[in-house]
XYZ file of C-alpha atoms in Angstrom:
347
model
C -9.277 52.996 -43.107
C -6.671 54.299 -40.516
C -4.341 51.727 -40.188
C -2.858 51.058 -36.798
C 0.740 50.009 -35.680
C 1.185 47.618 -32.743
C 3.464 45.246 -30.862
C 2.961 41.587 -30.946
C 5.549 39.341 -29.118
C 5.533 35.707 -29.576
C 7.103 33.025 -26.223
C 8.508 30.023 -28.023
C 9.222 27.469 -25.763
C 11.545 23.924 -27.204
C 10.531 21.106 -25.017
C 12.858 19.002 -26.500
C 16.232 17.800 -26.078
C 17.197 18.875 -29.819
C 18.345 22.506 -31.502
C 14.874 23.302 -33.474
C 14.767 25.465 -37.152
C 11.470 26.900 -36.510
C 10.421 28.989 -38.833
C 7.988 31.840 -38.074
C 5.032 33.584 -40.192
C 5.050 31.329 -42.957
C 3.551 27.927 -42.502
C 6.177 24.926 -42.249
C 6.410 21.362 -43.418
C 4.878 18.437 -41.494
C 6.359 18.589 -37.788
C 5.202 21.845 -36.984
C 2.115 21.183 -34.756
C 2.053 18.127 -35.529
C 0.530 15.360 -33.050
C 1.272 11.826 -34.176
C 4.649 10.619 -33.334
C 7.065 8.416 -34.802
C 9.921 6.680 -33.359
C 11.943 4.377 -33.200
C 14.767 2.626 -30.687
C 18.005 2.436 -32.654
C 19.844 1.449 -30.080
C 20.835 -1.263 -32.456
C 21.333 0.138 -35.652
C 24.742 0.506 -37.007
C 25.923 4.437 -38.270
C 29.153 2.997 -38.766
C 28.292 2.448 -42.566
C 27.202 5.260 -43.156
C 24.432 4.874 -45.161
C 21.047 3.553 -44.526
C 16.920 3.825 -45.673
C 13.528 5.000 -44.516
C 10.129 4.096 -45.800
C 8.585 7.212 -45.948
C 4.833 7.359 -47.713
C 5.172 4.607 -49.285
C 8.683 5.130 -50.549
C 11.751 4.819 -49.770
C 15.012 7.357 -49.695
C 18.578 5.973 -49.396
C 20.866 8.759 -47.381
C 24.372 9.005 -46.476
C 26.324 10.836 -43.921
C 29.393 11.028 -41.714
C 29.182 8.333 -39.746
C 28.189 10.170 -36.177
C 24.127 10.492 -34.626
C 24.246 14.636 -35.410
C 25.172 13.570 -39.200
C 22.686 11.392 -39.441
C 20.142 13.819 -38.194
C 21.045 16.104 -39.880
C 21.227 14.057 -43.435
C 17.198 12.707 -42.157
C 15.905 16.379 -42.343
C 17.267 16.960 -45.483
C 14.714 14.721 -46.244
C 12.364 18.114 -45.643
C 9.850 15.759 -44.415
C 9.169 15.920 -40.006
C 11.989 17.294 -38.243
C 14.062 14.365 -36.487
C 15.428 14.315 -32.894
C 16.499 11.645 -30.549
C 15.921 11.014 -26.696
C 17.075 9.107 -24.295
C 14.481 7.056 -21.886
C 16.493 5.107 -19.170
C 18.581 2.786 -21.085
C 17.241 2.894 -24.335
C 17.680 5.902 -27.341
C 14.930 6.817 -29.388
C 14.742 8.785 -32.628
C 11.076 10.175 -33.319
C 9.545 12.859 -35.370
C 5.972 14.624 -35.178
C 4.722 14.687 -39.004
C 0.736 14.604 -39.540
C 0.558 14.090 -43.255
C 3.434 11.721 -43.986
C 3.226 7.713 -42.666
C 7.054 6.164 -41.052
C 8.075 3.100 -41.633
C 11.261 1.000 -41.110
C 14.315 2.162 -40.717
C 17.320 0.128 -42.078
C 21.296 0.274 -41.763
C 23.858 -0.569 -44.224
C 20.863 -1.265 -46.722
C 20.247 -4.678 -45.732
C 17.288 -6.505 -45.308
C 17.286 -5.853 -41.688
C 14.815 -3.716 -39.406
C 16.045 -1.407 -36.337
C 12.987 -0.146 -36.447
C 11.260 -0.752 -32.530
C 7.903 0.274 -31.831
C 7.209 1.219 -28.145
C 3.808 -0.017 -26.506
C 2.281 2.499 -24.117
C 2.865 0.096 -21.251
C 6.661 0.554 -21.240
C 7.384 3.923 -22.056
C 5.215 7.436 -22.546
C 5.948 7.667 -26.118
C 2.525 7.056 -28.192
C 3.621 5.173 -31.361
C 0.872 5.637 -33.658
C -0.559 3.542 -36.790
C -2.678 6.024 -39.121
C -3.541 3.555 -41.089
C -5.922 2.080 -38.547
C -6.584 4.551 -35.747
C -5.875 8.168 -35.521
C -4.402 9.297 -31.633
C -4.105 12.554 -30.652
C -1.347 12.887 -28.304
C -1.900 16.452 -26.358
C 1.779 16.225 -24.310
C 1.096 19.051 -21.746
C 4.107 20.588 -19.603
C 2.537 19.237 -16.544
C 2.989 15.274 -18.084
C -1.369 14.838 -18.752
C -1.538 12.549 -21.928
C -5.024 12.671 -23.178
C -5.184 9.949 -26.071
C -8.239 9.459 -28.221
C -9.038 7.146 -30.639
C -11.780 8.422 -32.735
C -12.548 5.013 -34.260
C -14.533 3.196 -31.226
C -13.074 4.887 -27.610
C -12.282 7.286 -26.279
C -9.403 7.336 -23.960
C -8.141 9.829 -21.224
C -4.913 8.263 -19.278
C -3.463 10.763 -16.865
C -0.097 10.890 -16.060
C 0.619 13.029 -12.316
C 3.373 13.346 -11.101
C 2.783 12.240 -7.821
C 1.776 9.538 -6.867
C -1.525 8.505 -3.531
C -0.481 5.568 -2.358
C -3.126 4.027 0.568
C -1.811 1.348 3.184
C -3.463 -0.577 5.332
C -1.573 -1.475 8.058
C -3.412 -3.629 10.860
C -1.471 -1.736 13.883
C -4.512 -2.888 15.831
C -6.458 -5.776 16.378
C -10.504 -5.753 16.083
C -11.997 -8.596 18.278
C -15.983 -8.707 18.446
C -17.691 -10.016 21.606
C -20.852 -11.480 21.979
C -22.600 -11.334 25.300
C -24.714 -15.019 25.966
C -27.910 -13.008 26.446
C -27.678 -13.169 22.001
C -28.732 -15.816 20.674
C -26.645 -16.808 18.007
C -22.408 -15.735 18.459
C -19.976 -16.805 15.738
C -16.297 -16.908 16.328
C -13.779 -16.712 13.772
C -10.368 -18.090 14.544
C -7.679 -16.345 11.855
C -5.919 -18.549 11.407
C -7.900 -21.816 9.396
C -10.760 -23.063 11.686
C -14.486 -21.289 11.753
C -15.997 -21.953 14.945
C -20.206 -21.503 15.390
C -20.466 -21.150 19.206
C -24.691 -20.543 19.431
C -25.619 -20.090 22.895
C -28.918 -20.393 24.547
C -30.878 -17.607 26.043
C -32.141 -19.941 28.660
C -28.609 -21.972 29.415
C -26.077 -19.905 29.235
C -26.128 -17.330 32.888
C -23.561 -16.428 34.913
C -24.422 -15.413 38.070
C -21.960 -13.917 40.265
C -23.029 -13.705 44.424
C -22.099 -10.416 45.961
C -21.542 -11.924 49.648
C -18.698 -14.714 48.142
C -15.842 -14.292 48.857
C -13.143 -15.706 46.165
C -9.772 -16.050 47.996
C -6.802 -17.579 46.598
C -3.595 -17.998 49.820
C -0.403 -18.899 48.427
C 2.912 -18.724 51.778
C 5.044 -16.682 50.931
C 7.778 -20.203 51.778
C 5.620 -23.050 49.908
C 3.000 -22.893 46.562
C 0.458 -24.493 48.206
C -3.590 -23.197 47.960
C -5.485 -23.449 50.624
C -8.994 -24.054 50.073
C -11.911 -23.264 52.765
C -15.220 -24.183 51.339
C -16.851 -23.298 54.884
C -15.653 -20.038 54.459
C -13.301 -19.038 51.228
C -14.382 -20.458 47.784
C -12.370 -20.305 44.847
C -15.069 -19.650 41.704
C -13.553 -19.955 37.919
C -17.182 -19.594 36.514
C -17.356 -21.689 32.823
C -17.227 -19.170 29.863
C -16.426 -16.185 32.330
C -12.876 -14.314 32.407
C -11.556 -12.747 36.168
C -9.142 -10.313 37.314
C -8.934 -11.435 40.918
C -7.043 -9.374 43.074
C -7.570 -11.605 46.042
C -4.309 -10.892 48.505
C -1.548 -9.275 46.249
C 0.796 -6.111 47.016
C -0.839 -2.823 45.462
C -2.663 -2.533 43.293
C -3.826 -4.075 39.382
C -3.913 -0.916 36.672
C -5.264 -2.441 33.736
C -4.914 -5.673 31.647
C -4.752 -5.212 28.245
C -3.553 -6.629 24.144
C -1.099 -5.606 21.279
C -1.864 -2.013 20.992
C -3.702 -0.964 24.196
C -6.521 -2.896 23.053
C -8.903 -4.155 25.870
C -10.629 -8.044 24.441
C -12.811 -8.736 26.956
C -15.755 -7.145 28.672
C -16.248 -6.057 31.713
C -19.877 -7.033 33.615
C -18.821 -6.713 37.672
C -16.166 -4.554 39.063
C -13.724 -1.529 37.246
C -10.067 -0.783 37.852
C -8.212 -0.404 39.375
C -8.746 -3.696 41.160
C -7.565 -3.040 44.583
C -6.561 -5.765 47.436
C -9.828 -8.328 48.184
C -11.655 -7.488 45.095
C -12.232 -8.579 41.774
C -13.329 -7.358 38.222
C -15.827 -10.302 35.724
C -16.904 -10.561 32.446
C -16.090 -12.143 29.270
C -12.636 -12.815 27.241
C -12.037 -13.362 24.249
C -8.186 -13.902 22.233
C -6.641 -15.731 19.405
C -2.396 -16.225 19.446
C -1.803 -12.225 21.091
C 0.010 -11.519 24.190
C -1.280 -10.365 27.663
C -0.312 -6.765 29.170
C -0.864 -6.808 33.132
C 0.496 -3.331 35.337
C 1.174 -3.708 38.697
C 1.543 -0.520 41.042
C 2.093 0.578 44.852
C 4.493 -2.728 44.887
C 5.653 -3.263 48.474
C 6.119 -7.285 48.790
C 7.166 -9.972 46.127
C 3.356 -11.642 44.902
C 2.272 -14.367 42.187
C 0.618 -12.889 38.944
C -1.049 -16.404 38.029
C -3.239 -17.408 34.701
C -5.224 -20.223 34.478
C -7.599 -21.175 31.792
C -10.327 -23.615 32.183
C -9.287 -24.158 36.273
C -5.145 -25.555 34.730
C -2.396 -22.803 35.789
C -0.811 -21.627 32.072
C 1.903 -19.085 33.571
C 2.972 -17.978 36.429
C 5.297 -14.971 37.255
C 6.332 -13.449 40.530
C 6.119 -9.891 40.562
C 8.885 -8.105 42.472
C 8.447 -4.222 41.382
C 5.820 -2.096 39.536
C 5.429 -2.326 35.899
C 3.862 -4.784 33.019
C 3.476 -8.546 33.648
C 3.393 -9.954 30.271
C 1.736 -13.737 29.796
C 2.661 -14.492 26.144
C -0.081 -15.262 23.406
C -2.526 -16.613 24.854
C -5.664 -17.977 23.118
C -9.556 -18.817 24.582
C -12.856 -17.998 23.615
C -15.504 -16.755 26.042
C -16.610 -20.189 26.385
C -13.614 -20.954 27.852
C -13.034 -19.918 31.661
C -9.934 -17.621 32.005
C -8.937 -16.543 35.430
C -6.035 -13.595 36.381
C -5.231 -14.376 40.090
C -2.293 -11.615 41.581
C -1.284 -13.104 45.621
C 0.980 -12.360 48.231
C 4.512 -14.371 47.733
C 6.780 -15.759 45.381
C 5.602 -18.112 42.621
């Protein structure tokens, strides 16, 4: 048989903080390709006396060394078991070795009975300490920080630690208001604070009728705040359980009425935007502790924008230019009669 010469190349990568003497083409002792890792927190280990003991496979070994950490590593490696190294995680320094054959126990400094071995639980560090007498755990540490922990007794656990974290934050920047039209037999109104109110509107008793021939006019003289109602020709109508936006005699027009985030808090039964002089919008509204924004344009003369709830003046503001007028934090339900009225003259 003819022999053939070929070039074989090896690529060896050290993923630790230590210089490791790896024998090539030789069956190494215990650390090479071992998957079982033992680690000790040596922050409180006293090496100044230059002597310590370590338990390996049930036998206690005593080593002496120059009182430095590199000399300690050299002395441990001279035992010819697993290769010892150190790594720093946060404020702690750990001594560790990987070995699938030998079982490692406590390390005592200065040959006293004080144990300086620290076992790190998987919940606080990525270093897994395995006790092979009861559980065999294979920890695969790839370069992408994906760790698979297999407990061969009864449970197989796969722990994946990605390099990035995906956080889903739900920001309630908008308010979703559900308005139930009175034709529905059952209306549930939930006030977000502490009280839950159920309002049942029967199909035969709750009817809002707006006659097209009815004129809603509130006249306020520029120098007074008197509202003149003439029963034979003029009626100011605020329907029970209704929501009305009325530009009775105001200067310019009402372009829109919204709350936080530009959301609508009412339904429109009749009318539409813009609400010009002498026109109105009717419907049903529902609002909980939120502001009301009224947009005015085409302004020419001083006018008054008023908010009535159940026939009582809640707030009034003088309009002296185009822009947005704000009524602060109002609360009402579809059972309340709400009127936003725009008339000529100062409030």
